[in-house]
Each structure stands twice: as structure tokens, then as C-alpha cells.
Coordinates of C-alpha atoms in Angstrom, one line a residue:
X1 CA 76.3 176.8 98.0
X2 CA 76.1 174.0 100.5
X3 CA 73.0 172.0 101.1
X4 CA 70.3 174.1 102.7
X5 CA 71.5 177.5 101.3
X6 CA 68.5 179.8 100.5
X7 CA 69.1 182.6 98.0
X8 CA 66.5 185.4 97.4
X9 CA 66.8 188.2 94.9
X10 CA 64.4 191.1 94.2
X11 CA 63.7 192.8 90.9
X12 CA 62.3 196.4 90.7
X13 CA 60.7 197.9 87.6
X14 CA 60.3 201.8 87.5
X15 CA 58.9 204.3 85.0
X16 CA 56.2 207.0 84.4
X17 CA 52.6 206.9 83.1
X18 CA 51.3 209.1 80.2
X19 CA 50.6 211.9 82.6
X20 CA 54.2 211.9 83.6
X21 CA 53.6 210.3 87.0
X22 CA 56.2 207.8 88.3
X23 CA 55.3 204.1 88.6
X24 CA 57.3 201.3 90.3
X25 CA 57.0 197.8 91.6
X26 CA 59.2 195.0 92.9
X27 CA 59.1 191.2 93.3
X28 CA 61.6 188.6 94.6
X29 CA 62.4 185.0 93.8
X30 CA 64.0 182.4 96.1
X31 CA 66.1 179.4 95.2
X32 CA 67.6 176.8 97.5
X33 CA 70.5 174.3 97.4
X34 CA 69.4 170.8 98.3
X35 CA 71.6 168.0 99.7
X36 CA 73.0 165.3 97.5
X37 CA 72.8 162.1 99.6
X38 CA 76.2 160.8 100.5
X39 CA 77.0 157.1 100.6
X40 CA 79.8 154.5 101.1
X41 CA 80.2 150.9 100.0
X42 CA 81.9 148.3 102.2
X43 CA 83.3 145.1 100.8
X44 CA 84.7 142.3 103.0
X45 CA 86.6 139.3 101.9
X46 CA 88.2 136.3 103.7
X47 CA 91.5 134.5 102.7
X48 CA 91.3 131.6 102.6
X49 CA 87.6 130.9 102.3
X50 CA 88.0 127.5 104.1
X51 CA 90.5 125.6 106.2
X52 CA 90.6 121.9 107.1
X53 CA 89.6 121.0 110.7
X54 CA 90.1 122.2 113.3
X55 CA 90.5 125.6 111.5
X56 CA 93.0 128.3 112.1
X57 CA 93.9 131.9 111.1
X58 CA 91.9 133.7 108.4
X59 CA 92.7 137.1 107.0
X60 CA 89.8 139.5 106.5
X61 CA 90.2 142.3 104.0
X62 CA 88.0 145.4 104.4
X63 CA 87.4 147.9 101.6
X64 CA 85.5 151.2 102.2
X65 CA 84.7 153.3 99.1
X66 CA 83.2 156.8 99.1
X67 CA 80.4 156.4 96.5
X68 CA 79.1 160.0 96.9
X69 CA 79.0 162.1 93.8
X70 CA 79.8 165.4 95.6
X71 CA 80.7 165.2 99.3
X72 CA 83.8 163.9 101.0
X73 CA 83.2 161.5 103.9
X74 CA 85.1 160.9 107.1
X75 CA 85.2 157.3 108.4
X76 CA 85.4 157.2 112.1
X77 CA 84.3 153.7 113.1
X78 CA 85.0 150.2 111.9
X79 CA 83.3 147.5 113.9
X80 CA 83.0 143.7 113.4
X81 CA 80.0 141.9 114.9
X82 CA 82.2 138.9 115.9
X83 CA 85.6 140.5 116.5
X84 CA 84.6 143.9 117.8
X85 CA 86.3 147.3 117.3
X86 CA 88.8 146.9 114.4
X87 CA 90.5 150.3 115.0
X88 CA 94.1 149.4 115.7
X89 CA 93.7 145.8 114.7
X90 CA 95.9 144.6 111.8
X91 CA 96.3 147.4 109.4
X92 CA 93.0 149.0 110.3
X93 CA 93.3 152.6 111.7
X94 CA 90.4 155.1 111.7
X95 CA 91.5 157.4 114.5
X96 CA 91.0 160.4 114.3
X97 CA 89.2 159.6 111.0
X98 CA 89.9 158.6 107.4
X99 CA 88.8 161.3 104.9
X100 CA 87.7 160.0 101.6
X101 CA 87.1 162.2 98.5
X102 CA 84.3 161.0 96.2
X103 CA 85.2 157.6 94.7
X104 CA 88.2 157.2 96.9
X105 CA 88.8 153.9 98.7
X106 CA 90.3 152.9 102.0
X107 CA 91.5 149.3 102.6
X108 CA 92.8 147.4 105.6
X109 CA 93.0 143.9 106.8
X110 CA 93.1 141.9 110.1
X111 CA 93.6 138.3 111.0
X112 CA 91.5 136.2 113.4
X113 CA 91.2 132.5 114.4
X114 CA 88.1 130.5 113.4
X115 CA 87.9 126.9 114.7
X116 CA 85.3 124.2 114.5
X117 CA 84.4 120.8 113.3
X118 CA 83.9 119.6 109.7
X119 CA 81.1 121.6 108.0
X120 CA 81.2 124.5 110.5
X121 CA 80.4 127.8 108.9
X122 CA 81.3 131.2 110.4
X123 CA 80.0 134.5 109.1
X124 CA 81.1 137.9 110.5
X125 CA 79.9 141.3 109.4
X126 CA 81.9 144.6 109.4
X127 CA 80.2 148.0 109.6
X128 CA 81.9 151.3 108.6
X129 CA 80.4 154.5 109.9
X130 CA 81.2 158.3 109.7
X131 CA 79.7 161.5 108.2
X132 CA 80.0 163.6 105.1
X133 CA 81.2 167.2 104.9
X134 CA 77.6 168.4 105.5
X135 CA 77.6 166.5 108.8
X136 CA 75.2 163.8 107.5
X137 CA 75.8 160.3 108.8
X138 CA 77.0 157.6 106.4
X139 CA 77.2 153.8 107.0
X140 CA 77.4 150.5 105.3
X141 CA 78.1 146.8 106.1
X142 CA 79.3 143.7 104.4
X143 CA 80.0 140.1 105.6
X144 CA 82.4 137.3 104.8
X145 CA 81.9 133.6 105.4
X146 CA 84.5 130.9 106.1
X147 CA 84.0 127.2 106.5
X148 CA 85.8 124.3 108.2
X149 CA 86.3 121.2 106.0
X150 CA 86.8 117.6 107.0
X151 CA 90.2 115.9 107.1
X152 CA 89.7 112.2 106.4
X153 CA 90.9 110.0 109.2
X154 CA 92.9 106.8 108.8
X155 CA 94.4 103.9 110.6
X156 CA 97.2 101.5 109.7
X157 CA 97.1 97.9 110.8
X158 CA 100.3 95.7 110.8
X159 CA 100.1 92.0 111.6
X160 CA 103.1 89.8 112.2
X161 CA 103.6 86.1 113.2
X162 CA 106.2 84.5 115.4
X163 CA 107.7 82.2 114.3
X164 CA 107.1 82.5 110.6
X165 CA 107.4 78.7 110.2
X166 CA 107.4 75.5 112.2
X167 CA 108.4 71.9 111.2
X168 CA 105.6 69.5 110.5
X169 CA 103.0 69.0 111.8
X170 CA 103.0 72.6 113.0
X171 CA 102.0 74.0 116.4
X172 CA 101.5 77.3 118.2
X173 CA 102.1 80.6 116.4
X174 CA 101.8 84.0 118.1
X175 CA 100.3 86.8 116.1
X176 CA 100.9 90.5 117.0
X177 CA 98.5 93.2 115.8
X178 CA 99.6 96.9 115.8
X179 CA 97.0 99.6 115.1
X180 CA 98.2 103.1 114.5
X181 CA 96.0 106.2 114.2
X182 CA 97.6 107.9 111.1
X183 CA 95.1 110.8 111.1
X184 CA 96.6 114.2 111.2
X185 CA 93.8 115.7 113.3
X186 CA 91.1 113.4 114.7
X187 CA 91.3 110.8 117.4
X188 CA 89.8 107.4 116.6
X189 CA 87.9 104.8 118.6
X190 CA 88.7 101.2 117.7
X191 CA 85.6 99.0 118.5
X192 CA 86.2 95.9 116.4
X193 CA 89.1 93.5 115.8
X194 CA 88.2 90.5 113.7
X195 CA 90.4 87.8 112.1
X196 CA 89.1 86.0 109.0
X197 CA 90.3 82.6 110.2
X198 CA 90.2 82.9 114.0
X199 CA 87.1 85.2 114.4
X200 CA 86.5 87.9 116.9
X201 CA 89.7 88.8 118.7
X202 CA 88.1 90.9 121.4
X203 CA 89.1 89.1 124.7
X204 CA 91.5 86.8 122.9
X205 CA 95.1 86.9 124.2
X206 CA 95.9 90.5 125.2
X207 CA 93.4 91.9 122.6
X208 CA 90.6 94.0 124.3
X209 CA 88.6 96.5 122.3
X210 CA 85.5 96.7 124.6
X211 CA 84.1 99.3 125.0
X212 CA 86.6 100.8 122.6
X213 CA 90.3 101.8 122.4
X214 CA 90.7 105.6 122.0
X215 CA 93.8 106.6 119.9
X216 CA 95.0 110.2 119.6
X217 CA 96.7 111.1 116.3
X218 CA 99.9 109.1 116.0
X219 CA 99.1 106.8 118.9
X220 CA 99.4 103.0 118.5
X221 CA 97.6 100.1 120.1
X222 CA 99.3 96.7 120.2
X223 CA 98.0 93.3 121.3
X224 CA 98.8 89.6 120.5
X225 CA 97.1 86.2 120.5
X226 CA 98.2 82.6 120.0
X227 CA 96.7 80.0 117.7
X228 CA 97.6 76.5 116.4
X229 CA 98.3 75.9 112.8
X230 CA 98.9 72.4 111.6
X231 CA 99.7 70.9 108.2
X232 CA 102.0 68.9 106.1
X233 CA 105.3 70.1 104.6
X234 CA 104.8 73.1 102.4
X235 CA 101.5 74.0 103.9
X236 CA 100.9 77.8 103.9
X237 CA 98.4 79.5 106.1
X238 CA 97.4 83.2 105.7
X239 CA 95.0 84.9 108.0
X240 CA 93.9 88.6 107.9
X241 CA 92.9 90.9 110.7
X242 CA 90.6 93.9 110.3
X243 CA 90.4 96.7 112.8
X244 CA 87.4 99.1 112.6
X245 CA 86.0 102.1 114.4
X246 CA 85.0 105.7 114.1
X247 CA 86.8 109.0 114.4
X248 CA 85.6 111.9 116.6
X249 CA 83.5 113.1 113.7
X250 CA 81.7 109.7 113.7
X251 CA 83.3 108.9 110.3
X252 CA 84.2 105.2 109.9
X253 CA 87.8 104.1 109.8
X254 CA 89.1 100.6 108.9
X255 CA 92.2 98.8 107.8
X256 CA 93.5 95.2 107.4
X257 CA 96.7 93.3 107.2
X258 CA 97.6 89.6 106.9
X259 CA 100.4 87.3 108.1
X260 CA 101.5 84.0 106.5
X261 CA 103.0 81.0 108.3
X262 CA 104.3 77.9 106.7
X263 CA 104.9 74.3 107.7
X264 CA 108.3 72.9 106.8
X265 CA 109.2 69.3 106.2
X266 CA 111.1 67.4 108.8
X267 CA 113.6 65.0 107.2
X268 CA 112.7 61.3 107.9
X269 CA 115.2 58.7 108.8
X270 CA 115.7 55.1 109.8
X271 CA 118.4 53.3 111.7
X272 CA 119.4 49.7 110.8
X273 CA 121.3 47.5 113.2
X274 CA 122.5 44.0 112.1
X275 CA 124.0 41.4 114.5
X276 CA 125.2 37.8 113.9
X277 CA 124.8 34.8 116.3
X278 CA 127.3 33.4 116.8
X279 CA 129.9 35.8 115.8
X280 CA 132.3 32.9 114.8
X281 CA 132.4 29.2 114.2
X282 CA 135.3 26.7 113.9
X283 CA 136.3 25.7 110.3
X284 CA 134.7 24.8 108.0
X285 CA 131.9 27.1 109.4
X286 CA 128.2 26.5 109.4
X287 CA 124.9 28.3 110.0
X288 CA 124.8 31.8 111.4
X289 CA 121.6 33.6 112.5
X290 CA 121.5 37.3 111.4
X291 CA 119.3 39.7 113.5
X292 CA 118.0 42.8 111.7
X293 CA 116.5 45.8 113.6
X294 CA 115.0 48.7 111.7
X295 CA 114.0 51.7 113.8
X296 CA 112.0 54.8 112.6
X297 CA 114.2 57.6 113.9
X298 CA 112.0 60.3 112.3
X299 CA 110.7 63.0 114.6
X300 CA 107.3 63.3 112.9
X301 CA 106.6 61.0 110.0
X302 CA 105.6 57.4 109.9
X303 CA 107.7 55.3 107.5
X304 CA 106.8 52.2 105.5
X305 CA 109.6 49.7 105.0
X306 CA 109.1 47.8 101.7
X307 CA 112.5 46.5 100.9
X308 CA 115.1 44.5 102.9
X309 CA 118.1 43.4 100.8
X310 CA 121.4 41.8 101.9
X311 CA 124.4 42.4 99.6
X312 CA 125.5 38.7 100.0
X313 CA 122.2 36.9 100.6
X314 CA 119.9 39.0 98.4
X315 CA 116.3 39.9 99.1
X316 CA 115.4 39.0 102.6
X317 CA 111.6 39.4 102.2
X318 CA 110.1 36.1 103.1
X319 CA 113.4 34.8 104.5
X320 CA 113.4 33.7 108.1
X321 CA 111.0 35.9 110.0
X322 CA 111.6 38.9 107.6
X323 CA 108.5 40.0 105.8
X324 CA 108.1 43.5 104.3
X325 CA 105.3 42.8 101.9
X326 CA 103.2 44.9 101.3
X327 CA 105.1 47.0 103.7
X328 CA 105.9 47.5 107.4
X329 CA 104.6 50.7 108.8
X330 CA 106.6 52.2 111.7
X331 CA 105.5 55.2 113.8
X332 CA 108.2 57.6 115.0
X333 CA 110.4 55.7 117.4
X334 CA 109.0 52.3 116.5
X335 CA 111.3 49.3 115.7
X336 CA 110.8 46.3 113.4
X337 CA 112.9 43.2 114.1
X338 CA 113.4 40.0 112.1
X339 CA 116.1 37.3 111.6
X340 CA 117.2 34.9 109.0
X341 CA 119.8 32.0 109.0
X342 CA 122.5 31.5 106.4
X343 CA 125.5 29.3 106.0
X344 CA 129.0 30.8 106.0
X345 CA 131.8 28.3 105.2
X346 CA 135.5 28.7 104.7
X347 CA 139.0 28.0 106.0
X348 CA 140.2 29.1 109.4
X349 CA 140.7 32.9 109.5
X350 CA 138.0 33.7 106.9
X351 CA 136.2 36.9 107.7
X352 CA 132.7 37.2 106.2
X353 CA 131.0 40.6 106.2
X354 CA 127.5 41.1 104.7
X355 CA 125.4 44.3 104.7
X356 CA 121.7 44.6 104.9
X357 CA 119.9 47.7 103.5
X358 CA 116.3 48.6 104.5
X359 CA 114.4 51.0 102.3
X360 CA 111.0 52.6 102.1

């Protein structure tokens, strides 16, 4: 019978005594059917168990098993403490009721968004309720936990110089700094911009990171500053800029880049001018005064003249006013002048050409 059934049966014994008189008596016994407790087991799982910030959609799987040994159960309610009534949500449907024989299992799933910052943990609990075929209530609950993980933030610094080189002795170079937030999720706040050669760039040129430059994912900040770099030919100057700050989770971000400029050589040159006074003499000739002018026509370099040689009259050092020992130093644009006298003789019509070469 069903739980609570009471069954009474009576036995009667009859007979006679030794005088032939009848005897009889009866007694009964009662047995009852007791209830076997019904039960269900709820299991809840989440897929995936975690997502990177800021979170997103999670799928929750619900399993309800009738763990009763005898009774069938009817599940009529499925409620989540965070997402409310699940009836009609996802694949979950308990209207008008899901009947489960002993050991039978009902499964369904639904999806919901869970968002938060890194380390955020979200637990939600589902409760299945109903009754067994004796009208006794059954219920069980289970929870699932999902977490939000951190996505590392990053920035990319690019530094360029304009121009990349200047002729000696150098001069002004303009440096452009580009800072991009290469994070997929977080914004970043740039609070420091420092150059290893030129120091703190905050307030220098167009660079300004006070109180901070806020960059959304993918956004770029650009600034520039100008500095003087001087040196001799072949001099190479490299300077590195480092941008630093924090993301919106207060995690540090930093990146660096360098730029190199060079100083190129400017070719040096001199210009020699030679004149003769007078330009002619009547035969048989005589002394002529030769004027030598050596100008440093270099744009940058000083030059030292240490040789003055005439193809006809030989070494001019110490001849006339010419003196290039130990050397005549000329700044750019400066001119050295000297003269010497030599005899040129010949018949009428003789043309005499002599060439002076200055070296240094």
C-alpha cells in the first residue's frame, strides 16, 4: 500500500470443551505502510569557469536527479538566487511540471552575463522544488562560481628624430614621441615621460603629462620637443624616452624607445688666388712681385696651411713675406696673404706662367 496505509486482520479460534460445550475467541493484528523519504539532487555547473575582464556571457547547466528509491517526483519550480525564475529561460521548462521516475534526471541550461573587474567572483545558486507521488515536498540546491581574470595592459612608445643627421658641428633636432595604448580592455593613465639624456619631458615642447594623459584602448598621445646635439663628423647620439603610468586596475604600464641622430662631415676647402705685379716688363724682363692669397672657404672647419709651393720657384716658405711654419691657422672665411719677388727674363713675347699650390 501507499504510505500511511493501515491493515488490520482478526483471527478467530473455535472448538468445544470436554463437556461438549463450544469455546471461541478472536484477536486482531494491525500493520502499517510507512513513507520512504523522497529526495532530489541538484548539480549546477558553469561554462566557462572564468572570463577575462570585463567578463561576458556564461552558460549555466542545471541537472536535477530523482534520488528517491520508490517514489516518482514532479519538479514544478526552478529558481536562481541571482537570475530569478528559470522557467522558460534557455532550455529550462518546468511548466506544468517535470515528472521524474526514481534515478531519472532532468537537465537544462541558460546563459547570463557576468561582468566585473579582475579578481571579481560571482556565485549563484539554483533551487529545484516539487513533490513526490505521496504529495510530500522535495527540494535541493547547488551553486556555481565564475571569476573575472585580469587582462594585462600595455603601451607602445615610438620615438623619431627630425632630421636624422646634421652637418658638423650639429644643431637643433626635433624629437617626436608617440604613446599608444595597446591594451585590449583597460584605459591607461600616462603620468611620466622621461628622456635618459634630456631628463623630464613634462612641460618641454608640446609634452604635458600633468596631472596625467588618459588613453582609451587604441588611443594615441603625440608630443614633440627640440634639443641641440653637437659633435664632430661621425658623432652619433642616441637618447631613449620612457613613458610610464597605470591602467584602470592600478597595474603599472611602461615602455621605451630610442632615436639616433648623427653628425656628418662638411668637406673643407681653400681658395688660392695669385697675382703678379707688374703683369709685364720690357725685354729682357726683370723682377716681378707675386701676391698669394689663401682663403679658408670651409663652412665649418678651421684649416692649417703648412705648405706653399710654386711650380717654378719652389718652396715659398720663408720667401718674401710668405711663412707657413709651423702652420697658418685660418678660421672659416679667413684669408692669409703673402708676397714674394722673383726675376723673369726673356726675349720679347715670352709668356711666363707659374702656379702656386697651398696645402694643409
